[in-house]
Tab-separated table of C-alpha atoms in Angstrom:
chain	number	residue	atom	x	y	z
A	414	UNK	CA	69.147	-10.720	10.546
A	415	UNK	CA	65.847	-10.536	8.058
A	416	UNK	CA	67.115	-10.124	4.088
A	417	UNK	CA	65.274	-8.550	1.562
A	418	UNK	CA	61.337	-8.588	1.410
A	419	UNK	CA	59.519	-8.183	-1.791
A	420	UNK	CA	55.600	-7.925	-2.126
A	421	UNK	CA	53.834	-9.311	-3.671
A	422	UNK	CA	55.187	-12.495	-4.986
A	423	UNK	CA	53.369	-13.051	-7.570
A	424	UNK	CA	51.036	-10.890	-9.487
A	425	UNK	CA	48.815	-12.015	-12.588
A	426	UNK	CA	47.044	-9.134	-14.580
A	427	UNK	CA	45.549	-8.102	-17.731
A	428	UNK	CA	47.365	-5.790	-20.124
A	429	UNK	CA	46.776	-2.536	-19.451
A	430	UNK	CA	46.619	-2.314	-15.744
A	431	UNK	CA	48.949	-0.868	-13.655
A	432	UNK	CA	50.533	-3.041	-11.441
A	433	UNK	CA	53.041	-2.064	-8.186
A	434	UNK	CA	55.768	-3.405	-6.617
A	435	UNK	CA	57.159	-2.931	-3.151
A	436	UNK	CA	60.853	-3.936	-1.687
A	437	UNK	CA	62.041	-3.436	1.462
A	438	UNK	CA	66.194	-3.666	1.493
A	439	UNK	CA	68.555	-5.007	4.690
A	440	UNK	CA	68.685	-2.521	7.444
A	441	UNK	CA	71.113	-0.342	6.830
A	442	UNK	CA	72.062	-0.852	3.174
A	443	UNK	CA	71.970	2.388	1.397
A	444	UNK	CA	72.308	0.773	-1.888
A	445	UNK	CA	68.967	-0.920	-3.619
A	446	UNK	CA	68.485	-2.323	-7.325
A	447	UNK	CA	66.085	-3.461	-9.079
A	448	UNK	CA	66.305	-6.007	-11.555
A	449	UNK	CA	64.284	-8.151	-14.390
A	450	UNK	CA	64.783	-10.957	-15.433
A	451	UNK	CA	63.099	-13.105	-18.283
A	452	UNK	CA	62.028	-16.343	-18.595
A	453	UNK	CA	65.674	-18.502	-19.198
A	454	UNK	CA	68.028	-14.883	-18.827
A	455	UNK	CA	70.275	-13.582	-16.263
A	456	UNK	CA	68.883	-10.646	-14.181
A	457	UNK	CA	69.221	-6.817	-15.676
A	458	UNK	CA	69.251	-3.772	-13.897
A	459	UNK	CA	66.849	-0.827	-14.375
A	460	UNK	CA	67.430	1.244	-11.987
A	461	UNK	CA	69.768	1.796	-8.826
A	462	UNK	CA	69.300	4.144	-5.970
A	463	UNK	CA	71.725	5.214	-3.432
A	464	UNK	CA	69.502	6.635	-0.812
A	465	UNK	CA	66.686	8.227	-2.474
A	466	UNK	CA	68.944	9.245	-5.488
A	467	UNK	CA	68.090	7.006	-8.458
A	468	UNK	CA	71.670	7.135	-9.278
A	469	UNK	CA	71.448	4.834	-12.414
A	470	UNK	CA	68.366	4.304	-14.799
A	471	UNK	CA	69.243	4.505	-17.663
A	472	UNK	CA	67.629	0.960	-18.748
A	473	UNK	CA	64.708	2.139	-17.125
A	474	UNK	CA	61.483	2.311	-19.557
A	475	UNK	CA	60.564	5.906	-18.670
A	476	UNK	CA	57.428	6.071	-20.658
A	477	UNK	CA	55.719	3.666	-18.590
A	478	UNK	CA	58.001	2.523	-15.321
A	479	UNK	CA	59.050	4.658	-12.859
A	480	UNK	CA	60.282	4.036	-9.378
A	481	UNK	CA	60.665	6.090	-6.178
A	482	UNK	CA	62.310	5.087	-2.688
A	483	UNK	CA	61.032	7.953	0.066
A	484	UNK	CA	63.025	8.135	2.850
A	485	UNK	CA	65.712	6.667	1.648
A	486	UNK	CA	64.716	2.631	3.036
A	487	UNK	CA	61.624	0.852	1.168
A	488	UNK	CA	61.172	1.335	-2.534
A	489	UNK	CA	58.297	0.527	-5.474
A	490	UNK	CA	58.278	-0.052	-8.947
A	491	UNK	CA	55.605	0.573	-11.040
A	492	UNK	CA	54.333	-0.201	-14.904
A	493	UNK	CA	51.687	1.500	-15.829
A	494	UNK	CA	50.027	0.848	-18.118
A	495	UNK	CA	51.522	-2.767	-18.195
A	496	UNK	CA	51.973	-5.070	-21.538
A	497	UNK	CA	52.172	-8.424	-22.143
A	498	UNK	CA	56.055	-8.217	-23.022
A	499	UNK	CA	56.678	-7.164	-19.372
A	500	UNK	CA	55.875	-10.455	-17.972
A	501	UNK	CA	58.546	-11.537	-16.127
A	502	UNK	CA	60.528	-12.061	-12.299
A	503	UNK	CA	60.664	-8.829	-10.919
A	504	UNK	CA	64.197	-8.656	-8.616
A	505	UNK	CA	64.740	-6.139	-5.541
A	506	UNK	CA	68.697	-6.233	-4.235
A	507	UNK	CA	70.365	-4.367	-1.650
A	508	UNK	CA	74.207	-3.421	-1.037
A	509	UNK	CA	76.193	-1.844	2.161
A	510	UNK	CA	77.192	1.222	-0.045
A	511	UNK	CA	77.559	2.455	-3.839
A	512	UNK	CA	81.493	0.436	-4.218
A	513	UNK	CA	81.889	-3.333	-4.951
A	514	UNK	CA	79.789	-4.724	-2.039
A	515	UNK	CA	78.044	-8.246	-2.622
A	516	UNK	CA	74.537	-7.477	-3.859
A	517	UNK	CA	71.630	-9.792	-1.368
A	518	UNK	CA	68.510	-10.355	-3.294
A	519	UNK	CA	65.274	-10.813	-2.815
A	520	UNK	CA	62.150	-13.566	-3.618
A	521	UNK	CA	61.411	-11.658	-6.546
A	522	UNK	CA	57.864	-10.312	-7.878
A	523	UNK	CA	56.513	-13.323	-11.062
A	524	UNK	CA	54.222	-10.724	-13.076
A	525	UNK	CA	52.263	-12.247	-15.735
A	526	UNK	CA	50.363	-10.277	-17.870
A	527	UNK	CA	47.392	-11.418	-19.944
B	1249	UNK	CA	78.746	-2.947	-23.741
B	1250	UNK	CA	80.861	-6.042	-21.559
B	1251	UNK	CA	80.240	-9.602	-22.571
B	1252	UNK	CA	79.670	-12.361	-19.572
B	1253	UNK	CA	79.543	-16.135	-21.469
B	1254	UNK	CA	79.198	-19.362	-19.062
B	1255	UNK	CA	80.127	-22.452	-19.826
B	1256	UNK	CA	78.385	-25.111	-19.952
B	1257	UNK	CA	75.394	-24.407	-20.379
B	1258	UNK	CA	73.593	-27.452	-19.433
B	1259	UNK	CA	74.998	-30.003	-16.759
B	1260	UNK	CA	73.376	-33.070	-15.883
B	1261	UNK	CA	75.449	-34.846	-12.950
B	1262	UNK	CA	74.927	-38.037	-11.458
B	1263	UNK	CA	74.529	-37.589	-7.117
B	1264	UNK	CA	78.287	-37.444	-6.156
B	1265	UNK	CA	79.813	-36.088	-9.166
B	1266	UNK	CA	82.320	-33.177	-8.926
B	1267	UNK	CA	81.789	-30.805	-11.430
B	1268	UNK	CA	83.586	-27.645	-13.169
B	1269	UNK	CA	81.900	-24.272	-14.109
B	1270	UNK	CA	83.022	-21.492	-15.834
B	1271	UNK	CA	83.089	-17.506	-16.155
B	1272	UNK	CA	84.405	-15.637	-19.110
B	1273	UNK	CA	84.154	-11.934	-18.937
B	1274	UNK	CA	85.532	-9.742	-22.154
B	1275	UNK	CA	86.553	-6.550	-19.772
B	1276	UNK	CA	88.269	-5.651	-16.605
B	1277	UNK	CA	86.263	-5.721	-13.666
B	1278	UNK	CA	86.116	-4.466	-10.322
B	1279	UNK	CA	84.271	-7.580	-8.824
B	1280	UNK	CA	82.864	-10.783	-9.260
B	1281	UNK	CA	79.684	-12.541	-7.980
B	1282	UNK	CA	78.594	-16.382	-7.811
B	1283	UNK	CA	75.053	-17.314	-7.465
B	1284	UNK	CA	72.843	-20.122	-7.303
B	1285	UNK	CA	68.970	-19.827	-8.232
B	1286	UNK	CA	67.163	-22.127	-7.100
B	1287	UNK	CA	64.193	-23.870	-9.053
B	1288	UNK	CA	61.565	-21.063	-6.780
B	1289	UNK	CA	63.490	-18.488	-7.977
B	1290	UNK	CA	65.707	-17.148	-5.105
B	1291	UNK	CA	69.442	-15.855	-5.909
B	1292	UNK	CA	71.496	-17.313	-3.151
B	1293	UNK	CA	74.872	-15.605	-2.877
B	1294	UNK	CA	77.486	-17.964	-3.168
B	1295	UNK	CA	80.825	-16.140	-3.042
B	1296	UNK	CA	81.696	-12.580	-3.823
B	1297	UNK	CA	85.520	-12.944	-5.260
B	1298	UNK	CA	87.528	-10.196	-7.430
B	1299	UNK	CA	90.691	-12.548	-6.810
B	1300	UNK	CA	92.161	-15.649	-5.385
B	1301	UNK	CA	90.616	-18.728	-4.403
B	1302	UNK	CA	87.333	-18.998	-2.166
B	1303	UNK	CA	85.705	-22.286	-0.255
B	1304	UNK	CA	82.744	-23.009	1.617
B	1305	UNK	CA	81.670	-26.600	2.236
B	1306	UNK	CA	81.671	-28.316	-0.506
B	1307	UNK	CA	82.214	-25.467	-3.200
B	1308	UNK	CA	85.017	-23.736	-4.149
B	1309	UNK	CA	85.426	-20.569	-6.664
B	1310	UNK	CA	89.059	-19.152	-8.633
B	1311	UNK	CA	88.807	-15.589	-10.397
B	1312	UNK	CA	91.606	-14.879	-12.644
B	1313	UNK	CA	91.022	-11.404	-13.099
B	1314	UNK	CA	94.041	-10.605	-15.325
B	1315	UNK	CA	92.879	-13.583	-17.777
B	1316	UNK	CA	89.172	-12.758	-17.669
B	1317	UNK	CA	87.563	-15.613	-16.444
B	1318	UNK	CA	86.351	-17.248	-13.012
B	1319	UNK	CA	85.882	-20.851	-11.716
B	1320	UNK	CA	83.449	-22.446	-9.382
B	1321	UNK	CA	83.634	-26.348	-8.547
B	1322	UNK	CA	81.227	-28.249	-6.928
B	1323	UNK	CA	82.119	-31.425	-5.200
B	1324	UNK	CA	79.994	-34.343	-4.173
B	1325	UNK	CA	77.292	-32.937	-5.943
B	1326	UNK	CA	74.082	-33.027	-4.162
B	1327	UNK	CA	70.391	-32.794	-5.549
B	1328	UNK	CA	69.799	-29.544	-3.819
B	1329	UNK	CA	72.355	-28.189	-6.352
B	1330	UNK	CA	69.925	-28.179	-8.902
B	1331	UNK	CA	69.094	-24.702	-10.139
B	1332	UNK	CA	70.769	-22.510	-12.625
B	1333	UNK	CA	74.677	-20.464	-11.635
B	1334	UNK	CA	74.921	-17.524	-12.692
B	1335	UNK	CA	78.107	-15.285	-12.517
B	1336	UNK	CA	77.933	-11.614	-12.203
B	1337	UNK	CA	80.664	-8.880	-13.006
B	1338	UNK	CA	80.943	-5.886	-11.268
B	1339	UNK	CA	81.927	-3.256	-13.970
B	1340	UNK	CA	84.753	-0.896	-13.749
B	1341	UNK	CA	83.492	1.583	-14.943
B	1342	UNK	CA	81.605	4.775	-13.018
B	1343	UNK	CA	78.457	3.257	-11.828
B	1344	UNK	CA	79.137	-0.229	-10.093
B	1345	UNK	CA	76.668	-1.943	-12.680
B	1346	UNK	CA	76.055	-5.418	-11.866
B	1347	UNK	CA	75.819	-7.708	-15.292
B	1348	UNK	CA	75.012	-11.197	-14.877
B	1349	UNK	CA	76.205	-13.811	-17.291
B	1350	UNK	CA	74.008	-16.646	-19.264
B	1351	UNK	CA	74.117	-19.201	-17.035
B	1352	UNK	CA	74.819	-22.470	-16.308
B	1353	UNK	CA	71.713	-24.679	-15.616
B	1354	UNK	CA	72.504	-27.676	-13.693
B	1355	UNK	CA	70.328	-30.518	-12.690
B	1356	UNK	CA	72.271	-33.474	-10.190
B	1357	UNK	CA	69.586	-36.442	-10.510
B	1358	UNK	CA	69.598	-39.160	-7.288
C-alpha cells in the first residue's frame, strides 16, 4: 500500500512569490491534515479536512494561506505571497476517519523563502 | 491549551545501550502516538497507545493515561535509531487535534 505522497520535496522561492504544495493521501483515508514544522520544533496543525470539508482551519493564516481538497482526495496548500517566516517543512498526513485513528505522514515539502 | 513535555531534550548513547524517553501531558487525552523523525525528516509511526503497554521488536511503549505520562523504551540501540522522537496526543475535545511534544533528539554513536 502506497503511503502519503507529497510534491515537491523541496522548493526555494523569493519572498512575495506564490508557492503551492500537493498531497495525495493513503487510498481510502477520508481525513487529511496539513502541518507546518519549524526548525527544531514539532509539527503544528494548519488545517484538517473531513472528505472535502475543512473542519478545523483555526491555525491557518488566512490572509496568505489557502487550501483546497476537491473531490475529497488530493489536496493543495497555497501561500501567496510568501514571507521569509514561512520557511519550514510542510507535512501532509491522513487517517481513516475523524476519530482518534493513527495519522500517517508524508515525507514533507521543505520550503526556503529568500 | 494542552502542554506536552518530553524529556530528556537530547540524548547521546553508545550503540547497544538502552534508554527511556518520557512524555508528560497536562490534560486528559483520547489517545497518544509515538513517532520517530529520521534524519531525512520522515515521520514514522512507532506506536498508537492510549493506555497499557505495546512492544515492537526492540521498542516498547507504556502509557498511564490516569497519571498523564507515556514512556518509550529503546533497547540495544542502533545507529539507525538516531533522530528525533516525538509523542503526540489527541486532545479530548470536539475536534480530534494532534498536539506534538517538544521532542527528544537521540544520537546513537557506533
